[in-house]
Each structure stands twice: as structure tokens, then as C-alpha cells.
Amino acid sequence: MADTLRIVHCFRSPVGGIFRHVRDLTEAQVAAGHSVGIVCDSTTGGDFEEGLFENMKDSLALGIHRTPMQRHVGPGDLASAWRTFRIIKELRPDVLHGHGAKGGTYARLFGSLLRVSRSRVARLYSPHGGSLHYDETTTTGKLFFALERSMARFTDCLLFVSDYERRIYRKKVGEPPIPNRLVYNGLRAAEFEPVRTERNAADLLYIGMMRDLKGPDIFIDALVLAGARLGRPLKAVMVGDGDDLPRYHAQVKRLGLDGHVRFLPPMPARSAFALAELVVVPSRAEAMPYIVLETLAAGKSMIATAVGGIPEIFGAGSLALIWPDPHELGDRVSEALADPKAYRRLMPDAADLKARFGADVMAAEIEKAYFAALGRRH
């Protein structure tokens, strides 16, 4: 069929929001009749991610290909890049869609190399935050943003997951000299079903990567402050994995929260939502986090930081938003737990969420971008 494509998604780390985005996108693209494949790192992810790959593998006509990819630029990059290029070349894609800094670089460079020897390959890039989190005044930031500017000539379309991400790109990299679109992350219809909270649930849930960028340390400090305001120790569940996890275990012990904080390995978000009354996203930086959308779609109350694209979900003036500060979070937690019904009314309308953040809406918009990049009407 003329309207079916060979689509390859390239990204480094198969964890967190990027992996979630790719899974949803591939599912919708397969349902639309496209042949889809994935190329990503083989050294990150654990048993949870292995299970997700296992569930996907039979539906992806172009397969799942995992090869070592370094997070930071280094000597191993050349060998890694060559291996990745050989895999992609074998797959003969019509569309190479790179996600995150490393995936975006590989997709655009290798798509350009393939153009030298064969027909047109569409080269698309979704930053998902990535290198945009760097400070433009630092040497590292200047290097990354210069690289982003130079990569524009190898890019057919930029796909931003939030207006915030597009504004940051313009500020730090410059006005894109190429087509670009805002396409929000989207959820499947089943995810808009409410999740019931278990009996004897904890007060608070943190779910996400265990690294300072996501604010687990802020969450732990706020537990102490909110507990003092409410006059009782709070119970919390922290779900996730990452290199900084031992530090958070030590922080809990140091603050005397042993027995009040339970650490659990990664699990499906909807399973985690049943474990606590209130969900907290204390991130210092984000693009458009799935966990915020998933929490609200499941009918849970939450507190989130006003960073990245999060205010685009809630509305900029929402009282559910705070700055990534333990004192501010502690105050908001104590207010929310003191009167849960009143706090619940601060959450966005469910019907509006579904209309703006559905996976079907996301996939249709991205498909339009693919065909436009190929110079084909659809």
C-alpha cells in the first residue's frame, strides 16, 4: 500500500517517558498498518522493561534491536554509532524518528547517510527535554546547543511534546529553520478509567526515575515538614530505580523515616496509583511528563511542580502547582491531606484531558508530520 511506511524509532534509554512515548506511538502505528521497528541501548533497563519488550516484539515487523549506547559522548561512541548505523541500514526505513539527544543525533546523521545511497528517508527528531535541560551559559550547554544548530540541516521536522519545550529550543538553540510541530503526549482510552485506592494505603506516592532531576530528595524532605504540620508521621511509597537510589535510602534513614517510607521497584503506573491517596511529582525539570497525565486520567489527586510543560496540563495559575522546593511542597501536602475533597476540585476536567491528550490524537498528528517530511499527501 502506498500509504504504509517502514518506521524506525531510535533512542538511547528504554526507561521512563521516552520509552513510554515510543511504545504508545508504535502501537498506534502498527494498528494503522505501518511496519515499525525499534533501535535502542542494551545496557539500561531492568526486568520491568524486559517484560515490556517481550509484550511488543511480536507486533513489530521490523523488530527490536538493542546495542550498547553510551549516555555521554566518549571514545566508545564511534563503535556504538557504527553498530547502530549497520542495524538501521538493514531495516531500510522510510522514516527515521529519533527521540532524546542521542537518538536524535543518530537518526538524523544516519538518515542523511542513507540518503546518499538510496531514496528519500524522512528524518524526525523529538527532543523530549534531553539536552535542552543544559544551562546555555555553561561550556557544556554552549557545545550542545551549537551541535543542535548544526544538526538542523539534517532534520526534516522537529516534534515538540510541549509549548514549553518549543520555547526553550527557541531561547537556547534559536528559531528552527525547518518545519516543527507541537504534538502532546497521549494516553490510551483504557487509561482514563479511574483507579481505586487500596484500603490502608499510604498518604503519598512518588513514582519515577531515582535521580535528583526528578526530585526524590525534595519529596523526602517534604515528608518531614508536612508531617510536622499535620502532627503525625506520613506514610509514603517510592516506586522506581536509578543510580541515585542508595542516596535516597540514606536520606530516609538520616531523617528517621525508616518504617514510614517503602521503596518498590518499577511497576505499571496504574498499579502504583492504588498504593497511596496523593501522587507527588516534585521534578526540577520536565518536558511533558506522562506520569502527570496518567495520574490525572486515573482520577487521582496530585501535586506537581510548575516546570516544563506541566502548567499546560493544569493551567498556569493552578493551585495544584508548586516550585521544586521542600518547604512549598510540605505546605501543599499538608493542605491537600487536611481536606482531600476540597483539594480534589483543583484537578483538571477529565473530558478536556481526554480531548487534548489522547494517544489517537498524538499518533494522527505525528503521522501527518511523517508524510509531510516525505513530500507525500495523506
CSV table of C-alpha atoms in Angstrom, one decimal:
chain,number,residue,atom,x,y,z
A,1,MET,CA,0.0,0.0,0.0
A,2,ALA,CA,1.3,3.5,-0.9
A,3,ASP,CA,0.2,4.9,2.4
A,4,THR,CA,2.1,2.4,4.6
A,5,LEU,CA,5.6,3.2,5.9
A,6,ARG,CA,8.7,1.5,7.3
A,7,ILE,CA,9.2,3.4,10.5
A,8,VAL,CA,12.2,3.0,12.8
A,9,HIS,CA,12.3,4.7,16.2
A,10,CYS,CA,15.9,5.3,17.6
A,11,PHE,CA,16.5,6.3,21.2
A,12,ARG,CA,19.1,5.5,23.9
A,13,SER,CA,17.5,4.6,27.2
A,14,PRO,CA,14.4,2.3,27.2
A,15,VAL,CA,13.1,3.7,30.5
A,16,GLY,CA,10.8,6.5,31.6
A,17,GLY,CA,8.8,8.9,29.5
A,18,ILE,CA,10.7,8.4,26.2
A,19,PHE,CA,10.2,4.7,26.2
A,20,ARG,CA,6.5,5.1,27.2
A,21,HIS,CA,6.1,7.6,24.3
A,22,VAL,CA,7.7,5.2,21.8
A,23,ARG,CA,5.6,2.2,23.0
A,24,ASP,CA,2.3,4.2,22.5
A,25,LEU,CA,3.4,5.5,19.2
A,26,THR,CA,4.5,2.1,17.8
A,27,GLU,CA,1.2,0.5,19.0
A,28,ALA,CA,-0.9,3.1,17.1
A,29,GLN,CA,1.4,2.9,14.0
A,30,VAL,CA,1.2,-0.8,13.8
A,31,ALA,CA,-2.6,-0.6,14.1
A,32,ALA,CA,-2.6,1.9,11.2
A,33,GLY,CA,-0.8,-0.8,9.1
A,34,HIS,CA,2.8,0.5,9.2
A,35,SER,CA,5.9,-1.7,9.6
A,36,VAL,CA,7.7,-0.5,12.7
A,37,GLY,CA,11.0,-1.2,14.4
A,38,ILE,CA,13.0,0.0,17.5
A,39,VAL,CA,16.7,0.5,17.9
A,40,CYS,CA,17.9,1.4,21.4
A,41,ASP,CA,20.5,0.8,24.1
A,42,SER,CA,21.1,-2.7,25.5
A,43,THR,CA,22.7,-1.6,28.8
A,44,THR,CA,19.8,0.2,30.5
A,45,GLY,CA,16.5,-1.0,31.8
A,46,GLY,CA,15.7,-4.0,34.0
A,47,ASP,CA,13.2,-6.8,34.4
A,48,PHE,CA,10.2,-4.5,34.1
A,49,GLU,CA,11.5,-3.1,30.7
A,50,GLU,CA,12.3,-6.6,29.5
A,51,GLY,CA,8.7,-7.6,30.1
A,52,LEU,CA,7.5,-4.6,28.1
A,53,PHE,CA,9.8,-5.5,25.2
A,54,GLU,CA,8.5,-9.1,25.4
A,55,ASN,CA,5.0,-7.9,25.0
A,56,MET,CA,5.9,-5.7,22.0
A,57,LYS,CA,8.1,-8.0,20.0
A,58,ASP,CA,5.5,-10.0,18.0
A,59,SER,CA,3.8,-6.9,16.7
A,60,LEU,CA,6.9,-5.0,15.4
A,61,ALA,CA,7.6,-6.2,11.8
A,62,LEU,CA,11.0,-4.5,11.8
A,63,GLY,CA,11.9,-6.0,15.2
A,64,ILE,CA,13.6,-4.7,18.4
A,65,HIS,CA,17.3,-4.2,18.1
A,66,ARG,CA,19.4,-3.4,21.2
A,67,THR,CA,23.0,-2.4,21.1
A,68,PRO,CA,25.2,-0.6,23.7
A,69,MET,CA,24.9,3.2,23.5
A,70,GLN,CA,26.7,5.5,25.9
A,71,ARG,CA,24.8,8.3,27.7
A,72,HIS,CA,27.7,10.7,27.4
A,73,VAL,CA,29.9,11.5,24.4
A,74,GLY,CA,33.1,9.4,24.6
A,75,PRO,CA,35.6,7.1,22.8
A,76,GLY,CA,33.1,4.3,22.7
A,77,ASP,CA,30.7,6.4,20.6
A,78,LEU,CA,32.3,5.6,17.3
A,79,ALA,CA,31.9,1.8,17.7
A,80,SER,CA,28.4,2.3,19.1
A,81,ALA,CA,27.5,4.6,16.2
A,82,TRP,CA,28.8,2.2,13.6
A,83,ARG,CA,26.9,-0.7,15.0
A,84,THR,CA,23.7,1.3,15.2
A,85,PHE,CA,24.1,2.5,11.6
A,86,ARG,CA,24.5,-1.0,10.3
A,87,ILE,CA,21.3,-2.1,12.1
A,88,ILE,CA,19.3,0.9,10.7
A,89,LYS,CA,20.7,0.4,7.2
A,90,GLU,CA,19.5,-3.2,7.2
A,91,LEU,CA,16.0,-2.1,8.2
A,92,ARG,CA,15.6,0.2,5.1
A,93,PRO,CA,13.3,2.8,6.8
A,94,ASP,CA,11.1,5.4,5.1
A,95,VAL,CA,11.1,7.3,8.4
A,96,LEU,CA,13.8,7.5,11.0
A,97,HIS,CA,12.4,9.1,14.2
A,98,GLY,CA,15.0,9.9,16.8
A,99,HIS,CA,14.0,10.5,20.5
A,100,GLY,CA,16.2,12.3,23.0
A,101,ALA,CA,19.6,13.8,22.4
A,102,LYS,CA,21.5,10.6,21.4
A,103,GLY,CA,18.6,9.1,19.4
A,104,GLY,CA,18.0,12.4,17.7
A,105,THR,CA,21.7,12.6,16.7
A,106,TYR,CA,21.8,9.1,15.4
A,107,ALA,CA,18.5,9.3,13.5
A,108,ARG,CA,19.4,12.5,11.7
A,109,LEU,CA,23.0,11.6,10.8
A,110,PHE,CA,22.2,8.0,9.7
A,111,GLY,CA,19.1,9.1,7.8
A,112,SER,CA,21.4,11.6,5.9
A,113,LEU,CA,23.9,8.9,5.2
A,114,LEU,CA,21.2,6.6,3.8
A,115,ARG,CA,20.1,9.4,1.5
A,116,VAL,CA,23.4,9.4,-0.2
A,117,SER,CA,22.9,5.8,-1.4
A,118,ARG,CA,19.2,5.4,-1.7
A,119,SER,CA,15.8,7.1,-1.9
A,120,ARG,CA,14.4,9.7,0.5
A,121,VAL,CA,14.4,8.9,4.2
A,122,ALA,CA,12.4,11.3,6.5
A,123,ARG,CA,14.5,12.4,9.5
A,124,LEU,CA,12.4,13.5,12.5
A,125,TYR,CA,13.6,14.5,16.0
A,126,SER,CA,11.7,14.7,19.3
A,127,PRO,CA,13.9,16.3,22.0
A,128,HIS,CA,11.8,15.1,25.0
A,129,GLY,CA,13.8,17.6,27.1
A,130,GLY,CA,17.1,15.9,26.6
A,131,SER,CA,20.0,18.3,26.0
A,132,LEU,CA,17.6,21.3,26.4
A,133,HIS,CA,17.9,20.9,30.2
A,134,TYR,CA,21.5,22.2,30.0
A,135,ASP,CA,22.3,25.8,31.0
A,136,GLU,CA,23.1,27.8,27.9
A,137,THR,CA,25.7,29.8,29.8
A,138,THR,CA,27.9,26.8,30.6
A,139,THR,CA,30.6,25.3,28.3
A,140,THR,CA,28.7,22.0,28.0
A,141,GLY,CA,25.5,23.8,27.3
A,142,LYS,CA,27.1,26.0,24.6
A,143,LEU,CA,28.6,22.9,23.0
A,144,PHE,CA,25.3,21.0,22.9
A,145,PHE,CA,23.3,24.0,21.6
A,146,ALA,CA,25.9,24.6,18.8
A,147,LEU,CA,25.6,21.0,17.9
A,148,GLU,CA,21.8,21.3,17.8
A,149,ARG,CA,22.0,24.3,15.5
A,150,SER,CA,24.4,22.4,13.1
A,151,MET,CA,22.0,19.4,13.2
A,152,ALA,CA,19.1,21.4,11.8
A,153,ARG,CA,20.4,20.9,8.2
A,154,PHE,CA,20.0,17.2,8.7
A,155,THR,CA,16.4,17.4,10.1
A,156,ASP,CA,13.2,17.3,8.2
A,157,CYS,CA,10.9,18.1,11.1
A,158,LEU,CA,11.1,18.8,14.8
A,159,LEU,CA,8.4,17.4,17.0
A,160,PHE,CA,7.9,19.1,20.4
A,161,VAL,CA,5.9,17.5,23.2
A,162,SER,CA,5.0,20.8,24.9
A,163,ASP,CA,5.0,24.5,24.0
A,164,TYR,CA,7.5,25.0,26.9
A,165,GLU,CA,9.9,22.7,25.0
A,166,ARG,CA,9.5,24.7,21.8
A,167,ARG,CA,10.1,28.0,23.7
A,168,ILE,CA,13.2,26.6,25.3
A,169,TYR,CA,14.5,25.4,22.0
A,170,ARG,CA,14.0,28.9,20.5
A,171,LYS,CA,15.7,30.5,23.5
A,172,LYS,CA,18.7,28.2,23.8
A,173,VAL,CA,19.2,26.9,20.2
A,174,GLY,CA,17.4,29.5,18.1
A,175,GLU,CA,14.4,29.8,15.8
A,176,PRO,CA,14.1,26.4,14.0
A,177,PRO,CA,14.9,26.9,10.3
A,178,ILE,CA,12.9,23.8,9.5
A,179,PRO,CA,9.3,22.6,9.9
A,180,ASN,CA,8.3,22.0,13.5
A,181,ARG,CA,5.1,20.9,15.3
A,182,LEU,CA,3.7,20.8,18.8
A,183,VAL,CA,2.2,17.3,19.5
A,184,TYR,CA,1.3,16.5,23.0
A,185,ASN,CA,1.9,13.1,24.6
A,186,GLY,CA,-1.3,11.0,24.6
A,187,LEU,CA,-2.9,8.2,26.6
A,188,ARG,CA,-4.8,5.2,25.5
A,189,ALA,CA,-8.6,5.1,26.2
A,190,ALA,CA,-8.3,2.5,28.9
A,191,GLU,CA,-6.1,4.8,30.9
A,192,PHE,CA,-8.9,7.2,31.5
A,193,GLU,CA,-10.6,4.6,33.8
A,194,PRO,CA,-10.4,5.6,37.5
A,195,VAL,CA,-8.1,3.6,39.8
A,196,ARG,CA,-9.4,2.8,43.2
A,197,THR,CA,-7.1,3.4,46.2
A,198,GLU,CA,-6.4,0.4,48.4
A,199,ARG,CA,-7.5,0.2,52.0
A,200,ASN,CA,-4.8,1.2,54.4
A,201,ALA,CA,-3.0,3.0,51.5
A,202,ALA,CA,0.0,5.3,52.2
A,203,ASP,CA,-0.5,9.1,52.2
A,204,LEU,CA,1.8,9.9,49.3
A,205,LEU,CA,3.3,8.3,46.2
A,206,TYR,CA,6.4,9.2,44.3
A,207,ILE,CA,6.8,7.2,41.0
A,208,GLY,CA,9.6,7.9,38.6
A,209,MET,CA,13.4,7.7,38.0
A,210,MET,CA,15.5,7.9,41.1
A,211,ARG,CA,17.7,10.8,40.1
A,212,ASP,CA,17.9,14.4,41.5
A,213,LEU,CA,16.4,15.9,38.3
A,214,LYS,CA,13.1,14.3,39.2
A,215,GLY,CA,13.2,15.5,42.8
A,216,PRO,CA,13.0,12.4,45.1
A,217,ASP,CA,15.2,14.3,47.6
A,218,ILE,CA,12.6,17.1,47.7
A,219,PHE,CA,9.8,14.6,48.2
A,220,ILE,CA,11.6,13.0,51.2
A,221,ASP,CA,12.4,16.4,52.9
A,222,ALA,CA,8.8,17.5,52.4
A,223,LEU,CA,7.5,14.4,54.2
A,224,VAL,CA,9.2,15.5,57.4
A,225,LEU,CA,7.9,19.1,57.0
A,226,ALA,CA,4.3,18.1,56.2
A,227,GLY,CA,4.2,15.5,59.0
A,228,ALA,CA,5.2,18.2,61.5
A,229,ARG,CA,2.4,20.5,60.3
A,230,LEU,CA,-0.2,17.7,60.4
A,231,GLY,CA,1.1,16.4,63.8
A,232,ARG,CA,1.6,12.8,62.6
A,233,PRO,CA,4.2,10.9,60.6
A,234,LEU,CA,3.3,10.4,57.0
A,235,LYS,CA,3.4,7.1,55.1
A,236,ALA,CA,4.9,7.2,51.6
A,237,VAL,CA,5.7,4.8,48.8
A,238,MET,CA,8.5,5.5,46.4
A,239,VAL,CA,8.5,3.5,43.1
A,240,GLY,CA,11.4,3.5,40.7
A,241,ASP,CA,15.0,2.7,40.1
A,242,GLY,CA,18.2,4.7,39.2
A,243,ASP,CA,21.8,5.4,40.1
A,244,ASP,CA,20.9,7.7,42.9
A,245,LEU,CA,18.6,5.3,44.8
A,246,PRO,CA,21.2,4.5,47.6
A,247,ARG,CA,21.3,8.2,48.4
A,248,TYR,CA,17.6,8.3,48.9
A,249,HIS,CA,17.7,5.2,51.1
A,250,ALA,CA,20.4,7.0,53.2
A,251,GLN,CA,18.3,10.3,53.3
A,252,VAL,CA,15.3,8.4,54.6
A,253,LYS,CA,17.4,6.7,57.3
A,254,ARG,CA,19.1,10.0,58.3
A,255,LEU,CA,15.7,11.8,58.7
A,256,GLY,CA,14.3,9.0,60.9
A,257,LEU,CA,11.7,7.9,58.3
A,258,ASP,CA,12.5,4.2,58.4
A,259,GLY,CA,9.3,2.3,58.6
A,260,HIS,CA,7.3,5.2,57.1
A,261,VAL,CA,8.8,5.1,53.6
A,262,ARG,CA,8.5,2.0,51.4
A,263,PHE,CA,10.8,1.7,48.3
A,264,LEU,CA,9.5,-0.5,45.5
A,265,PRO,CA,11.0,-1.4,42.1
A,266,PRO,CA,9.4,-0.1,38.8
A,267,MET,CA,5.9,-1.2,38.1
A,268,PRO,CA,3.0,-0.1,35.9
A,269,ALA,CA,1.8,3.3,37.0
A,270,ARG,CA,-1.8,2.2,37.5
A,271,SER,CA,-0.7,-0.5,39.9
A,272,ALA,CA,1.3,2.1,41.9
A,273,PHE,CA,-1.6,4.6,41.9
A,274,ALA,CA,-3.6,2.2,44.2
A,275,LEU,CA,-0.9,2.4,46.8
A,276,ALA,CA,-1.5,6.0,48.1
A,277,GLU,CA,-4.0,8.8,48.4
A,278,LEU,CA,-2.0,11.6,46.8
A,279,VAL,CA,0.6,11.5,44.0
A,280,VAL,CA,3.5,13.9,44.0
A,281,VAL,CA,5.7,14.9,41.0
A,282,PRO,CA,8.5,17.0,42.5
A,283,SER,CA,10.6,17.3,39.3
A,284,ARG,CA,13.2,20.1,38.9
A,285,ALA,CA,12.9,19.9,35.1
A,286,GLU,CA,10.5,18.2,32.7
A,287,ALA,CA,9.3,18.4,29.1
A,288,MET,CA,5.8,16.8,29.1
A,289,PRO,CA,5.8,14.1,31.7
A,290,TYR,CA,3.5,11.1,31.1
A,291,ILE,CA,3.2,10.4,34.8
A,292,VAL,CA,1.2,13.7,35.3
A,293,LEU,CA,-1.2,12.7,32.5
A,294,GLU,CA,-1.5,9.2,33.8
A,295,THR,CA,-2.2,10.3,37.3
A,296,LEU,CA,-5.0,12.7,36.3
A,297,ALA,CA,-6.5,10.3,33.8
A,298,ALA,CA,-6.7,7.7,36.6
A,299,GLY,CA,-8.8,10.1,38.7
A,300,LYS,CA,-6.1,10.7,41.3
A,301,SER,CA,-5.3,13.9,43.1
A,302,MET,CA,-1.8,15.2,42.7
A,303,ILE,CA,0.7,17.9,43.5
A,304,ALA,CA,3.2,18.7,40.7
A,305,THR,CA,5.9,21.3,40.1
A,306,ALA,CA,5.3,24.2,37.7
A,307,VAL,CA,8.2,23.2,35.4
A,308,GLY,CA,8.3,22.3,31.7
A,309,GLY,CA,5.0,21.6,30.1
A,310,ILE,CA,3.2,20.7,33.3
A,311,PRO,CA,1.4,24.1,33.6
A,312,GLU,CA,0.0,23.4,30.0
A,313,ILE,CA,-1.9,20.4,31.6
A,314,PHE,CA,-3.2,22.1,34.7
A,315,GLY,CA,-3.4,25.7,33.6
A,316,ALA,CA,-0.7,28.2,34.6
A,317,GLY,CA,-2.5,29.5,37.7
A,318,SER,CA,-3.4,26.2,39.2
A,319,LEU,CA,-3.1,25.9,43.0
A,320,ALA,CA,-2.0,22.3,42.5
A,321,LEU,CA,1.3,23.5,41.1
A,322,ILE,CA,4.4,24.4,43.3
A,323,TRP,CA,8.0,25.2,42.7
A,324,PRO,CA,10.5,22.4,43.3
A,325,ASP,CA,11.1,23.3,47.0
A,326,PRO,CA,10.6,21.1,50.0
A,327,HIS,CA,9.0,23.8,52.1
A,328,GLU,CA,6.5,24.7,49.4
A,329,LEU,CA,5.8,21.0,48.8
A,330,GLY,CA,5.4,20.3,52.6
A,331,ASP,CA,2.9,23.1,52.9
A,332,ARG,CA,0.8,21.9,49.9
A,333,VAL,CA,0.9,18.3,51.1
A,334,SER,CA,-0.4,19.3,54.5
A,335,GLU,CA,-3.2,21.3,52.9
A,336,ALA,CA,-4.2,18.5,50.5
A,337,LEU,CA,-4.3,15.8,53.2
A,338,ALA,CA,-6.1,18.0,55.7
A,339,ASP,CA,-9.1,18.5,53.2
A,340,PRO,CA,-8.9,15.9,50.4
A,341,LYS,CA,-12.3,16.7,48.9
A,342,ALA,CA,-11.5,20.4,48.6
A,343,TYR,CA,-8.1,19.7,47.0
A,344,ARG,CA,-9.7,17.2,44.5
A,345,ARG,CA,-11.6,20.1,43.0
A,346,LEU,CA,-8.3,21.7,41.8
A,347,MET,CA,-7.7,18.8,39.3
A,348,PRO,CA,-8.4,19.4,35.5
A,349,ASP,CA,-11.6,18.3,33.9
A,350,ALA,CA,-11.4,14.6,32.7
A,351,ALA,CA,-13.3,15.2,29.4
A,352,ASP,CA,-10.9,18.1,28.5
A,353,LEU,CA,-7.9,15.9,29.3
A,354,LYS,CA,-9.2,13.1,27.0
A,355,ALA,CA,-9.8,15.5,24.1
A,356,ARG,CA,-6.3,17.1,24.4
A,357,PHE,CA,-4.1,14.1,25.4
A,358,GLY,CA,-5.5,11.0,23.7
A,359,ALA,CA,-3.0,8.6,22.0
A,360,ASP,CA,-5.1,8.6,18.9
A,361,VAL,CA,-4.7,12.4,18.6
A,362,MET,CA,-0.9,12.1,19.1
A,363,ALA,CA,-0.4,9.3,16.6
A,364,ALA,CA,-2.5,11.1,13.9
A,365,GLU,CA,-0.6,14.3,14.2
A,366,ILE,CA,2.8,12.6,14.0
A,367,GLU,CA,1.7,10.5,11.0
A,368,LYS,CA,0.9,13.8,9.2
A,369,ALA,CA,4.4,15.0,10.0
A,370,TYR,CA,5.9,11.9,8.5
A,371,PHE,CA,4.1,12.2,5.2
A,372,ALA,CA,4.8,15.9,5.0
A,373,ALA,CA,8.5,15.2,5.6
A,374,LEU,CA,8.4,12.7,2.7
A,375,GLY,CA,6.6,15.2,0.5
A,376,ARG,CA,3.6,13.0,0.3
A,377,ARG,CA,0.0,13.9,0.8
A,378,HIS,CA,-2.1,11.8,3.2
